[in-house]
Short mmCIF file of C-alpha atoms in Angstrom, two decimals:
data_model
loop_
_atom_site.label_atom_id
_atom_site.label_comp_id
_atom_site.label_asym_id
_atom_site.label_seq_id
_atom_site.Cartn_x
_atom_site.Cartn_y
_atom_site.Cartn_z
CA MET A 1254 261.88 -175.53 41.92
CA ARG A 1255 258.92 -175.23 44.27
CA ILE A 1256 255.27 -174.43 43.44
CA ALA A 1257 253.23 -172.76 45.95
CA ARG A 1258 250.02 -174.07 46.62
CA LEU A 1259 247.26 -171.59 47.24
CA THR A 1260 243.99 -172.49 48.51
CA VAL A 1261 240.70 -170.80 47.17
CA SER A 1262 240.12 -169.13 50.69
CA ALA A 1263 243.63 -167.73 50.58
CA VAL A 1264 242.98 -166.18 47.34
CA LEU A 1265 239.61 -164.97 48.30
CA ALA A 1266 241.10 -163.31 51.42
CA ALA A 1267 243.89 -161.67 49.48
CA VAL A 1268 241.39 -160.08 46.96
CA LEU A 1269 238.88 -159.05 49.79
CA SER A 1270 241.66 -157.24 51.74
CA ILE A 1271 242.61 -155.29 48.62
CA ALA A 1272 239.03 -154.23 47.45
CA LEU A 1273 237.52 -153.26 50.95
CA PRO A 1274 238.84 -150.47 53.02
CA ALA A 1275 240.11 -151.56 56.35
CA THR A 1276 237.44 -149.54 58.27
CA GLY A 1277 234.58 -151.21 56.57
CA SER A 1278 232.93 -147.62 56.02
CA ALA A 1279 231.96 -148.66 52.56
CA SER A 1280 228.93 -150.71 53.76
CA VAL A 1281 227.63 -147.82 56.04
CA PRO A 1282 224.93 -145.83 54.28
CA VAL A 1283 225.28 -142.15 54.13
CA PRO A 1284 222.17 -140.41 55.30
CA CYS A 1285 220.65 -137.58 52.87
CA THR A 1286 220.49 -134.09 53.81
CA PRO A 1287 217.08 -132.73 52.65
CA PRO A 1288 217.49 -129.12 51.55
CA GLY A 1289 215.34 -126.42 53.17
CA PRO A 1290 212.75 -124.23 51.12
CA SER A 1291 214.03 -122.27 48.22
CA ALA A 1292 212.46 -118.79 47.85
CA GLY A 1293 212.99 -117.13 44.53
CA GLN A 1294 211.70 -113.80 43.53
CA GLU A 1295 208.14 -115.21 42.17
CA THR A 1296 207.93 -118.64 43.75
CA GLN A 1297 208.78 -120.54 46.83
CA LEU A 1298 209.62 -124.45 46.39
CA ILE A 1299 209.46 -126.71 49.32
CA LEU A 1300 210.68 -130.15 49.11
CA VAL A 1301 209.51 -132.90 51.44
CA SER A 1302 211.75 -135.87 51.63
CA THR A 1303 213.01 -138.83 53.76
CA ASN A 1304 215.97 -138.30 56.03
CA SER A 1305 217.45 -141.64 55.27
CA SER A 1306 219.77 -143.71 53.09
CA THR A 1307 217.13 -143.74 50.36
CA CYS A 1308 217.02 -140.05 49.49
CA THR A 1309 213.42 -140.16 48.41
CA VAL A 1310 211.42 -136.94 47.43
CA LEU A 1311 207.88 -137.59 48.81
CA ARG A 1312 206.19 -134.32 47.86
CA LEU A 1313 206.90 -130.86 46.12
CA ILE A 1314 205.04 -127.70 47.28
CA ALA A 1315 204.97 -124.39 45.53
CA LYS A 1316 203.48 -121.12 46.31
CA LEU A 1317 203.68 -117.64 44.77
CA ASN A 1318 205.93 -114.73 46.38
CA LEU A 1319 204.29 -112.00 44.69
CA GLY A 1320 202.37 -110.31 47.36
CA SER A 1321 199.05 -110.48 45.52
CA GLU A 1322 196.97 -112.97 43.36
CA ALA A 1323 197.95 -114.11 39.98
CA GLN A 1324 196.47 -116.15 37.16
CA GLY A 1325 198.43 -118.97 35.94
CA HIS A 1326 199.73 -122.41 36.78
CA PHE A 1327 202.69 -123.93 38.41
CA GLN A 1328 204.85 -126.69 36.63
CA PHE A 1329 207.32 -128.98 38.55
CA PHE A 1330 210.05 -130.54 36.84
CA GLY A 1331 213.14 -132.62 38.10
CA PRO A 1332 216.06 -134.67 37.23
CA PHE A 1333 214.07 -136.96 34.98
CA GLY A 1334 211.98 -134.38 33.06
CA PRO A 1335 208.53 -132.82 33.66
CA ILE A 1336 206.56 -133.96 36.71
CA ALA A 1337 203.34 -132.23 37.25
CA THR A 1338 201.20 -128.98 35.99
CA SER A 1339 198.79 -127.45 38.44
CA PRO A 1340 195.26 -126.12 37.29
CA ASP A 1341 195.22 -122.89 35.57
CA LYS A 1342 193.53 -120.45 38.00
CA PHE A 1343 193.92 -117.34 40.12
CA TRP A 1344 196.42 -118.19 42.79
CA SER A 1345 196.36 -116.03 45.87
CA SER A 1346 199.71 -115.40 47.71
CA GLY A 1347 200.51 -118.07 49.95
CA GLU A 1348 198.11 -120.69 48.35
CA GLN A 1349 200.01 -123.71 47.92
CA TYR A 1350 200.15 -126.27 45.09
CA ARG A 1351 201.22 -129.86 46.21
CA TYR A 1352 202.09 -132.83 44.30
CA ASP A 1353 203.31 -136.24 45.58
CA VAL A 1354 206.40 -137.45 43.82
CA ASN A 1355 207.86 -140.41 45.75
CA GLN A 1356 210.91 -140.50 43.54
CA VAL A 1357 214.43 -141.73 44.72
CA THR A 1358 217.31 -139.04 44.03
CA GLY A 1359 220.73 -138.14 44.83
CA GLY A 1360 223.72 -136.89 43.29
CA ASN A 1361 222.64 -133.25 43.78
CA HIS A 1362 219.58 -133.64 41.37
CA LEU A 1363 217.65 -130.55 40.73
CA TRP A 1364 214.15 -130.17 41.59
CA CYS A 1365 212.40 -126.94 40.14
CA VAL A 1366 209.11 -125.14 39.75
CA ASP A 1367 208.01 -122.65 37.35
CA PHE A 1368 205.03 -120.22 37.09
CA TRP A 1369 203.34 -119.53 33.71
CA MET A 1370 201.02 -116.74 33.15
CA PRO A 1371 198.51 -116.23 30.05
CA SER A 1372 200.03 -113.62 27.78
CA GLY A 1373 198.50 -112.81 24.16
CA GLY A 1374 196.86 -116.26 23.73
CA GLY A 1375 199.97 -118.05 24.87
CA TRP A 1376 201.91 -118.62 27.95
CA VAL A 1377 204.97 -116.81 29.40
CA ARG A 1378 207.04 -117.93 32.39
CA HIS A 1379 206.97 -115.47 35.09
CA GLY A 1380 210.74 -115.31 36.14
CA GLU A 1381 213.41 -117.71 36.33
CA PRO A 1382 212.97 -121.46 37.53
CA ASN A 1383 213.17 -121.86 41.16
CA CYS A 1384 215.29 -124.93 41.98
CA VAL A 1385 216.70 -126.90 44.81
CA GLY A 1386 219.42 -129.41 44.65
CA PHE A 1387 219.11 -132.90 46.61
#
């Protein structure tokens, strides 16, 4: 009976040939594709991001699409929960609220904005959340 002698390098080469694709594409990073602006009925959400393999959201920008001013505040939230709330004030149409996020994302995470207006001593959300996936 003959016993085959395998060297460590032969075993390692055999394992690597099974684990890695022949093209080597597993080591090439896939660049992220940043989404465009998302315009809902009440708000517009702009996501400023890097266009690289890190998929980083740099800044969120929100503005009203109401055509007139409105009192209230914006609230940003993302895949990891609440992010920021703007000051409560009268916002003119087109006036922007910006917040630097600098968070790594991916896997089609949702980034959203709500606009909240005062009502009867409390707050009511004006319309549905406006979200983009990235």
